[in-house]
């Protein structure tokens, strides 16, 4: 690996544009082929692969490879489809769900999945005395939820294994999002005997799941290696032999290695702004890019229980001080300025919401005066952000914007494993870069985990602002079970307006994801729900040097070769 990195760096140092077109091409296969290891990287680390605890977008990548759920989503779709369950029935009142498990559903150790595994996994997820799962509140409408969470009941009344292949869920009230919550990685079944033998902490490092891949090696902060799971119910449709997921690789280094052919896929998070501009100047590479609006909101959380943000006027001042359009220009069209919670792909989004946060320095200064600080606040506060060049630059822009209204931010960068632990702990982080990427396509998924008071806990709080509003809680509770779809969306819009009024977050942007693939990587498209899902991809192997392939094609064309566009015949 050291030689590969050095060789890539030296090759790129030799001339200005060493790879104006892809250096490698595929075998030209038109139908999926089995074989090969897909390689890609991230600039962050993974703390756990336990589906009950993996809460960030990076940890979601390996857990989705390792664990299936009762239901999932079709390729490129938000439609709920069978996965570990082959079928299900829903009672007329919408409160009873009966799932029938696949006969061929197995864990990666070969043991058959049973309804008892499903029940055990849900009880483990919701056992607050055992683990502090950030996903627990998604299942609060299961019968007996409060009694079980508090320890008053030894079993969760709302989940029952009728026989080895039949499991029943009973809800205290109708929940239109319940199928979606069962597609979330938090609800993935885990094997009881393995978890109990290893313990919860170790299971997160040595996971055993029902997914299409199995973890074969994990070098902390360096790489995770996956192989095809031979026991997976869909193993015949999994084309890759394995996946190599490299960790803690800076974005520009990812880009250099991708151009050299050391990586097969470059995610949106591995593409620095300068690299994106370079791609736009090179048509052969631009043809390999994929653009998709991401159902994600980027924001800055303000802890409502820590000074100076325990004052609503200071929070409003901060929200009005941020020049979102300037930040969007800095990213050259890869993000869109946003002053409200719901992305444009989610029901409840309003393009012209009159309550949306907007850049207005005069208003920001008025709010500082209303807070009792017309001349600003001299005492600095910590502004937390993750490690990485893009995160650092964004924090510096926010720092400069806040300084104009007398708020003195002191930037503090932290590794991802430390970062989210701190954000979920009371009294730790006054302000931080935060955000939410969709778990399932519904407005409840954006607003409830982040702003309902139920998301506040002694540790692993999903409500990082520690914001509590009885008015908001009541509105969200009414919206969640509302039968009328139009009334339901209206209630979520009303809830969003409450959040905008109280400003626990300063909303900043939604991203436009730009991913790049090698010409020989096939079958990959951005998934509308799952971030960086590569499980359906295949490699048109054997790959070949593009220069060799082009020379062969030119020889075959003879005199017609002169008609090819110049960039197509360029040497890498």
XYZ file of C-alpha atoms in Angstrom:
572
model
C 0.000 0.000 0.000
C 2.858 2.424 0.766
C 4.288 1.904 -2.701
C 0.900 2.481 -4.330
C 0.357 5.768 -2.498
C 3.853 6.989 -3.322
C 3.546 5.958 -6.958
C 0.223 7.766 -7.304
C 1.635 10.939 -5.787
C 4.767 10.873 -7.978
C 2.748 10.248 -11.124
C 0.508 13.206 -10.423
C 3.453 15.427 -9.613
C 5.016 14.767 -13.028
C 2.694 16.930 -15.159
C -0.243 19.227 -14.779
C -3.032 16.946 -16.048
C -1.644 13.394 -16.013
C -5.085 11.784 -16.348
C -7.317 13.912 -18.621
C -9.288 10.723 -19.297
C -9.716 7.465 -17.372
C -6.533 5.394 -17.206
C -8.447 2.108 -17.040
C -11.317 0.620 -18.968
C -13.311 -2.572 -18.579
C -13.785 -5.717 -20.603
C -16.889 -4.339 -22.279
C -19.332 -6.849 -20.765
C -22.959 -5.874 -21.274
C -24.384 -8.096 -18.527
C -23.297 -8.407 -14.883
C -20.216 -10.518 -14.180
C -19.201 -12.006 -10.868
C -15.815 -11.219 -9.397
C -13.528 -8.513 -8.139
C -13.245 -6.318 -5.063
C -14.744 -2.821 -5.183
C -12.446 -0.248 -3.575
C -13.426 3.133 -2.149
C -12.477 5.386 0.763
C -13.724 7.965 3.264
C -11.917 10.693 5.157
C -13.487 9.620 8.481
C -13.331 6.603 10.783
C -15.905 4.018 11.869
C -16.466 3.543 15.598
C -18.879 0.590 15.572
C -20.630 -1.739 13.149
C -23.375 -2.639 15.634
C -26.607 -1.697 13.824
C -28.277 -0.684 17.090
C -25.553 1.902 17.765
C -24.274 3.028 14.347
C -25.778 6.499 14.057
C -23.653 8.473 11.549
C -23.509 8.309 7.765
C -20.062 6.687 7.730
C -20.978 3.830 10.101
C -24.138 3.284 8.059
C -22.051 2.097 5.096
C -20.567 -1.069 6.666
C -23.699 -1.876 8.690
C -25.799 -1.850 5.527
C -23.341 -4.277 3.882
C -23.395 -6.580 6.919
C -27.037 -6.505 8.027
C -30.366 -6.965 6.264
C -33.721 -5.925 7.689
C -37.230 -7.386 7.474
C -38.053 -4.977 4.651
C -35.892 -2.782 2.473
C -36.004 -0.595 -0.634
C -35.775 -1.618 -4.257
C -32.811 -0.521 -6.410
C -33.086 3.233 -6.995
C -36.471 3.327 -5.244
C -38.164 4.530 -2.053
C -40.766 1.750 -2.311
C -40.722 -0.690 0.611
C -40.054 -4.243 -0.612
C -39.569 -7.643 1.122
C -36.110 -8.498 2.420
C -35.720 -10.957 5.321
C -39.520 -11.184 5.394
C -41.034 -12.699 2.265
C -44.450 -11.144 2.965
C -46.539 -9.417 5.624
C -50.119 -8.514 6.523
C -51.430 -5.353 8.208
C -54.655 -5.322 10.226
C -57.511 -3.019 9.230
C -56.850 -0.658 12.129
C -53.167 -0.406 11.138
C -51.936 -1.573 14.540
C -50.954 -5.199 13.915
C -48.217 -6.290 11.493
C -47.576 -9.989 10.847
C -44.319 -10.877 9.065
C -43.391 -14.229 7.553
C -39.635 -14.813 7.360
C -37.889 -16.264 4.339
C -37.045 -19.940 4.689
C -33.501 -19.260 3.390
C -32.690 -16.284 5.649
C -29.428 -17.028 7.505
C -26.742 -15.253 9.474
C -23.229 -15.143 8.039
C -22.211 -17.978 10.411
C -24.727 -20.240 8.668
C -27.352 -20.324 11.417
C -30.973 -19.858 10.293
C -32.748 -16.623 11.198
C -35.790 -17.122 13.457
C -38.603 -14.973 14.766
C -36.939 -15.150 18.203
C -33.916 -13.335 16.729
C -36.196 -10.537 15.552
C -37.831 -10.249 18.974
C -34.477 -10.407 20.816
C -32.935 -7.739 18.578
C -35.802 -5.284 19.130
C -35.694 -5.858 22.900
C -31.922 -5.339 22.918
C -32.303 -2.147 20.881
C -34.876 -0.743 23.303
C -33.232 -1.852 26.559
C -32.048 1.478 27.949
C -30.294 -0.293 30.823
C -28.141 -2.192 28.372
C -27.271 0.057 25.433
C -28.041 3.679 24.629
C -29.286 3.311 21.073
C -29.878 6.585 19.196
C -32.539 4.780 17.169
C -34.742 3.607 20.016
C -37.313 6.402 19.778
C -38.273 5.329 16.274
C -40.095 2.360 17.829
C -41.882 4.159 20.650
C -45.355 3.230 19.354
C -44.789 -0.469 19.974
C -47.068 -1.726 22.745
C -45.287 -1.795 26.093
C -42.492 0.528 24.921
C -42.437 2.734 28.044
C -42.777 -0.154 30.491
C -39.946 -2.053 28.852
C -37.660 0.986 28.498
C -38.128 1.886 32.150
C -37.526 -1.672 33.369
C -41.063 -2.158 34.686
C -41.569 -5.034 32.217
C -39.127 -7.855 31.498
C -40.366 -8.334 27.917
C -41.558 -6.033 25.147
C -45.290 -6.650 24.826
C -45.492 -5.367 21.250
C -43.282 -8.054 19.683
C -44.238 -11.738 19.668
C -42.688 -14.753 17.931
C -45.645 -16.964 16.980
C -43.456 -19.684 15.495
C -39.886 -19.855 14.113
C -40.847 -18.006 10.936
C -43.685 -15.723 12.068
C -43.287 -12.546 14.100
C -46.050 -10.119 15.092
C -45.721 -6.429 15.969
C -48.530 -4.675 17.841
C -48.672 -0.876 17.992
C -50.293 1.290 20.636
C -51.618 3.477 17.831
C -51.468 3.587 14.058
C -48.056 4.531 12.621
C -47.868 5.254 8.855
C -44.060 5.111 9.012
C -43.715 1.721 10.726
C -42.595 -0.218 7.637
C -39.965 2.444 7.006
C -38.657 2.161 10.557
C -38.262 -1.588 10.091
C -36.097 -0.856 7.041
C -33.727 1.190 9.202
C -30.452 -0.467 10.192
C -31.330 -0.093 13.900
C -33.934 -2.869 13.516
C -31.583 -5.341 11.832
C -31.727 -8.800 13.484
C -28.601 -9.931 15.350
C -27.776 -13.479 16.578
C -28.388 -13.703 20.319
C -25.757 -16.364 21.052
C -23.021 -14.335 19.330
C -23.950 -11.050 21.025
C -24.154 -12.677 24.459
C -20.843 -14.498 23.976
C -18.942 -11.412 22.781
C -20.714 -8.690 24.747
C -22.251 -5.576 23.222
C -19.027 -3.591 22.804
C -17.085 -6.411 21.162
C -20.014 -7.351 18.913
C -19.745 -3.881 17.370
C -16.172 -4.764 16.360
C -16.859 -8.396 15.339
C -20.356 -8.239 13.843
C -22.324 -11.203 12.511
C -25.326 -10.303 10.383
C -27.655 -11.435 7.621
C -26.382 -9.042 4.958
C -24.791 -9.711 1.565
C -21.254 -9.349 2.931
C -19.231 -10.504 5.929
C -16.468 -8.547 7.656
C -13.160 -10.413 7.290
C -10.685 -7.778 8.492
C -10.825 -4.437 10.271
C -7.716 -2.339 10.804
C -8.803 0.556 13.006
C -8.697 3.960 11.304
C -7.254 2.273 8.205
C -9.559 -0.183 6.413
C -12.480 -2.593 6.551
C -12.446 -5.626 4.242
C -15.647 -7.462 3.306
C -16.240 -10.713 1.428
C -19.426 -12.032 -0.153
C -21.592 -13.836 2.403
C -22.152 -17.370 1.025
C -25.181 -17.856 3.306
C -27.010 -14.727 2.114
C -30.441 -15.434 0.682
C -29.563 -13.371 -2.378
C -25.958 -14.503 -2.743
C -26.488 -15.516 -6.374
C -27.353 -11.886 -7.227
C -24.333 -10.398 -5.406
C -21.713 -9.920 -8.092
C -18.758 -8.585 -6.116
C -16.333 -10.950 -4.410
C -15.735 -8.265 -1.814
C -15.533 -4.606 -0.835
C -12.522 -2.703 0.478
C -13.553 0.356 2.503
C -10.544 2.500 3.399
C -10.796 4.907 6.317
C -9.235 8.244 7.281
C -8.041 9.028 3.734
C -7.982 12.806 3.015
C -10.258 13.800 0.103
C -7.554 15.069 -2.258
C -5.535 11.898 -1.741
C -8.666 9.908 -2.550
C -8.979 11.892 -5.762
C -5.371 11.306 -6.803
C -5.656 7.599 -6.140
C -8.960 7.429 -7.996
C -7.445 9.029 -11.107
C -4.564 6.577 -10.964
C -6.997 3.650 -10.742
C -6.294 2.704 -7.119
C -9.961 3.329 -6.208
C -13.029 2.313 -8.198
C -15.545 4.753 -6.772
C -15.210 8.283 -5.405
C -17.998 9.374 -3.086
C -19.299 12.895 -2.757
C -17.419 13.210 0.541
C -14.118 12.378 -1.167
C -14.392 15.098 -3.803
C -12.833 18.421 -2.802
C -13.978 21.604 -4.534
C -10.728 21.987 -6.500
C -11.058 18.408 -7.723
C -14.653 18.995 -8.806
C -13.556 22.023 -10.828
C -10.854 19.887 -12.470
C -13.448 17.250 -13.423
C -15.615 19.909 -15.045
C -12.709 20.826 -17.349
C -12.188 17.230 -18.468
C -15.148 15.870 -20.485
C -14.031 12.245 -20.336
C -14.192 12.299 -16.537
C -17.292 14.462 -16.409
C -19.083 11.694 -18.303
C -18.290 9.397 -15.351
C -19.929 11.652 -12.738
C -23.324 11.109 -11.118
C -25.276 14.050 -9.651
C -28.186 13.700 -7.239
C -29.828 16.001 -4.724
C -29.253 14.477 -1.314
C -32.113 14.334 1.224
C -29.844 15.875 3.849
C -29.809 19.134 5.758
C -26.538 20.667 6.929
C -26.811 22.984 9.913
C -25.139 24.334 13.031
C -26.600 23.081 16.275
C -26.875 25.478 19.212
C -27.187 23.853 22.634
C -30.236 25.484 24.194
C -28.997 24.596 27.708
C -25.547 26.170 27.405
C -24.561 29.838 27.305
C -24.831 31.883 25.201
C -27.378 29.802 23.289
C -29.754 29.337 26.210
C -31.085 32.716 25.010
C -33.430 32.395 22.026
C -32.465 35.837 20.727
C -28.795 34.834 20.534
C -29.807 31.742 18.557
C -31.907 33.826 16.186
C -29.040 36.288 15.798
C -26.660 33.485 14.868
C -29.132 32.099 12.321
C -29.560 35.520 10.696
C -25.803 36.210 10.645
C -24.917 33.275 8.363
C -24.431 34.134 4.689
C -25.690 30.892 3.171
C -25.378 32.004 -0.452
C -21.693 32.808 0.063
C -21.145 29.332 1.482
C -22.953 27.790 -1.521
C -20.735 29.755 -3.919
C -17.681 28.472 -2.072
C -18.751 24.911 -2.941
C -19.277 25.740 -6.659
C -22.784 24.421 -7.049
C -22.334 21.275 -4.973
C -24.647 22.592 -2.273
C -27.805 24.670 -2.275
C -28.404 27.342 0.355
C -31.224 26.345 2.718
C -32.867 28.131 5.623
C -35.329 25.465 6.738
C -35.404 21.813 7.776
C -36.986 19.685 5.049
C -35.053 19.020 1.815
C -36.902 19.491 -1.475
C -37.452 15.731 -1.924
C -39.409 15.408 1.362
C -43.113 16.088 1.895
C -43.508 19.326 3.848
C -40.833 21.206 1.906
C -41.876 24.757 1.001
C -39.728 26.591 -1.537
C -40.925 29.986 -0.303
C -41.468 29.422 3.403
C -41.941 32.908 4.925
C -40.478 31.685 8.227
C -37.240 30.338 6.723
C -33.976 31.606 8.179
C -32.297 34.244 5.993
C -29.067 36.205 5.980
C -29.942 39.593 7.484
C -27.214 41.363 9.472
C -29.527 44.159 10.606
C -31.985 41.614 12.012
C -29.127 39.678 13.628
C -27.959 42.815 15.433
C -31.505 43.593 16.572
C -31.739 40.105 18.055
C -28.412 40.602 19.869
C -29.804 43.807 21.364
C -32.970 41.981 22.440
C -30.719 39.380 24.073
C -29.157 42.177 26.133
C -25.869 42.188 24.199
C -25.994 45.091 21.710
C -22.191 45.198 21.643
C -21.735 41.472 21.410
C -20.455 38.875 23.898
C -16.749 38.954 24.741
C -16.613 35.447 26.190
C -15.716 32.940 23.454
C -17.467 29.597 23.033
C -16.370 26.369 21.367
C -17.585 25.722 17.834
C -17.127 21.994 17.247
C -16.588 20.495 13.826
C -15.318 17.232 12.390
C -11.818 16.788 11.023
C -11.131 17.429 7.346
C -10.427 20.340 5.032
C -14.041 21.008 4.005
C -15.303 20.931 7.594
C -12.533 23.292 8.687
C -13.285 25.774 5.898
C -17.019 25.749 6.633
C -16.338 26.359 10.333
C -14.069 29.295 9.483
C -16.760 30.878 7.304
C -19.338 30.516 10.083
C -16.821 31.874 12.603
C -16.326 35.003 10.471
C -20.085 35.487 10.000
C -20.766 35.238 13.739
C -17.949 37.631 14.572
C -19.772 40.376 12.642
C -22.552 40.354 15.250
C -20.281 40.010 18.284
C -20.268 36.218 18.765
C -16.750 34.855 19.318
C -16.468 31.233 18.133
C -13.376 29.197 18.953
C -13.065 26.306 16.462
C -12.493 22.850 17.880
C -12.026 19.905 15.526
C -12.558 16.319 16.668
C -12.418 12.826 15.189
C -15.821 11.450 14.253
C -15.754 8.780 16.969
C -15.289 11.489 19.623
C -17.501 14.027 17.914
C -20.886 12.299 18.045
C -20.309 10.994 21.551
C -19.752 14.584 22.710
C -22.776 15.926 20.797
C -25.027 13.357 22.449
C -23.869 14.287 25.974
C -25.510 17.121 27.974
C -23.405 20.186 28.706
C -20.523 19.219 26.391
C -20.916 21.142 23.131
C -22.326 24.693 22.914
C -22.310 24.874 19.094
C -21.396 22.356 16.414
C -21.758 21.477 12.780
C -24.683 19.075 12.662
C -27.233 17.797 10.227
C -29.426 14.915 9.248
C -29.498 12.557 6.310
C -32.720 10.739 5.642
C -33.215 7.292 7.146
C -36.563 6.980 5.398
C -38.556 9.314 3.132
C -40.913 11.040 5.549
C -40.816 14.439 7.348
C -41.101 12.694 10.717
C -37.618 11.264 10.218
C -36.099 14.745 9.949
C -37.838 16.524 12.787
C -38.637 13.961 15.494
C -35.150 12.558 16.258
C -33.588 16.018 16.285
C -36.162 18.171 18.053
C -38.688 16.093 20.025
C -37.857 16.137 23.738
C -37.947 12.319 23.715
C -34.607 12.472 21.936
C -32.892 13.864 25.071
C -30.964 11.311 27.154
C -28.015 11.256 29.595
C -25.916 9.905 26.698
C -26.337 9.304 22.962
C -29.060 11.938 22.674
C -30.319 12.322 19.119
C -31.581 15.792 20.094
C -28.131 17.416 20.143
C -29.520 20.889 20.887
C -31.234 19.541 24.039
C -34.220 21.551 22.897
C -37.589 20.898 24.537
C -40.907 22.446 23.579
C -44.255 21.152 24.810
C -45.928 22.865 21.843
C -43.665 21.096 19.372
C -43.991 17.721 21.111
C -47.800 17.886 20.955
C -47.754 18.878 17.285
C -45.373 16.065 16.373
C -47.341 13.465 18.320
C -50.523 14.500 16.500
C -48.796 14.486 13.108
C -47.202 11.077 13.500
C -50.421 9.077 13.635
C -52.623 11.384 11.531
C -54.579 9.330 8.959
C -55.290 12.147 6.485
C -52.109 12.612 4.377
C -52.757 16.305 3.667
C -53.511 17.085 7.300
C -50.420 15.128 8.314
C -48.120 17.178 6.064
C -49.737 20.414 7.294
C -48.949 19.437 10.891
C -45.309 18.754 9.996
C -45.121 22.163 8.310
C -46.539 23.711 11.488
C -43.926 21.839 13.536
C -41.149 23.106 11.284
C -42.313 26.691 11.845
C -41.991 26.195 15.614
C -38.406 25.015 15.168
C -37.623 27.976 12.895
C -39.058 30.334 15.500
C -37.015 28.900 18.378
C -33.870 28.336 16.292
C -32.128 25.400 18.018
C -30.364 24.927 14.668
C -29.085 27.437 12.139
C -29.901 25.747 8.830
C -27.305 26.249 6.108
C -27.525 23.973 3.057
C -28.647 20.825 1.315
C -26.046 19.036 -0.826
C -25.992 18.045 -4.445
C -23.965 14.842 -4.322
C -21.374 14.348 -7.047
C -19.952 10.827 -7.232
C -17.485 9.512 -9.805
C -17.053 5.935 -11.017
C -14.427 4.202 -13.098
C -15.597 3.090 -16.587
C -15.434 -0.558 -15.552
C -17.696 -0.097 -12.487
C -21.233 -0.950 -13.538
C -24.633 -1.242 -11.908
C -24.061 1.640 -9.513
C -26.472 4.561 -9.257
C -27.079 6.895 -6.293
C -29.653 5.267 -4.034
C -32.446 7.645 -2.919
C -32.360 6.336 0.672
C -29.040 4.584 1.379
C -25.855 6.613 1.305
C -22.982 5.115 -0.754
C -24.706 1.771 -1.266
C -22.419 -0.381 -3.451
C -23.968 -3.806 -2.896
C -25.672 -3.914 -6.321
C -22.572 -2.916 -8.300
C -20.411 -5.141 -10.495
C -17.026 -4.857 -12.168
C -16.532 -5.391 -15.908
C -13.304 -7.335 -15.429
C -10.604 -7.830 -16.456
C -9.850 -4.134 -16.500
C -7.272 -2.916 -19.004
C -5.083 0.123 -19.513
C -7.187 2.587 -21.481
C -4.209 3.557 -23.659
C -3.812 -0.038 -24.809
C -7.532 -0.394 -25.484
C -7.649 2.887 -27.410
C -4.653 1.933 -29.536
C -6.321 -1.368 -30.419
C -9.569 0.407 -31.308
C -7.724 2.935 -33.447
C -6.013 0.183 -35.361
C -9.371 -1.449 -35.963
C -10.900 1.821 -37.218
C -8.109 2.527 -39.689
C -8.760 5.825 -41.595
C -11.916 6.464 -39.563
C -9.766 6.951 -36.438
C -9.242 10.610 -37.381
C -12.957 11.255 -36.802
C -12.738 10.432 -33.101
C -12.900 13.368 -30.736
C -9.424 14.423 -29.515
C -10.078 13.627 -25.877
C -11.150 10.090 -26.739
C -7.765 9.387 -28.291
C -5.731 11.166 -25.602
C -3.108 9.158 -23.777
C -3.518 8.944 -19.974
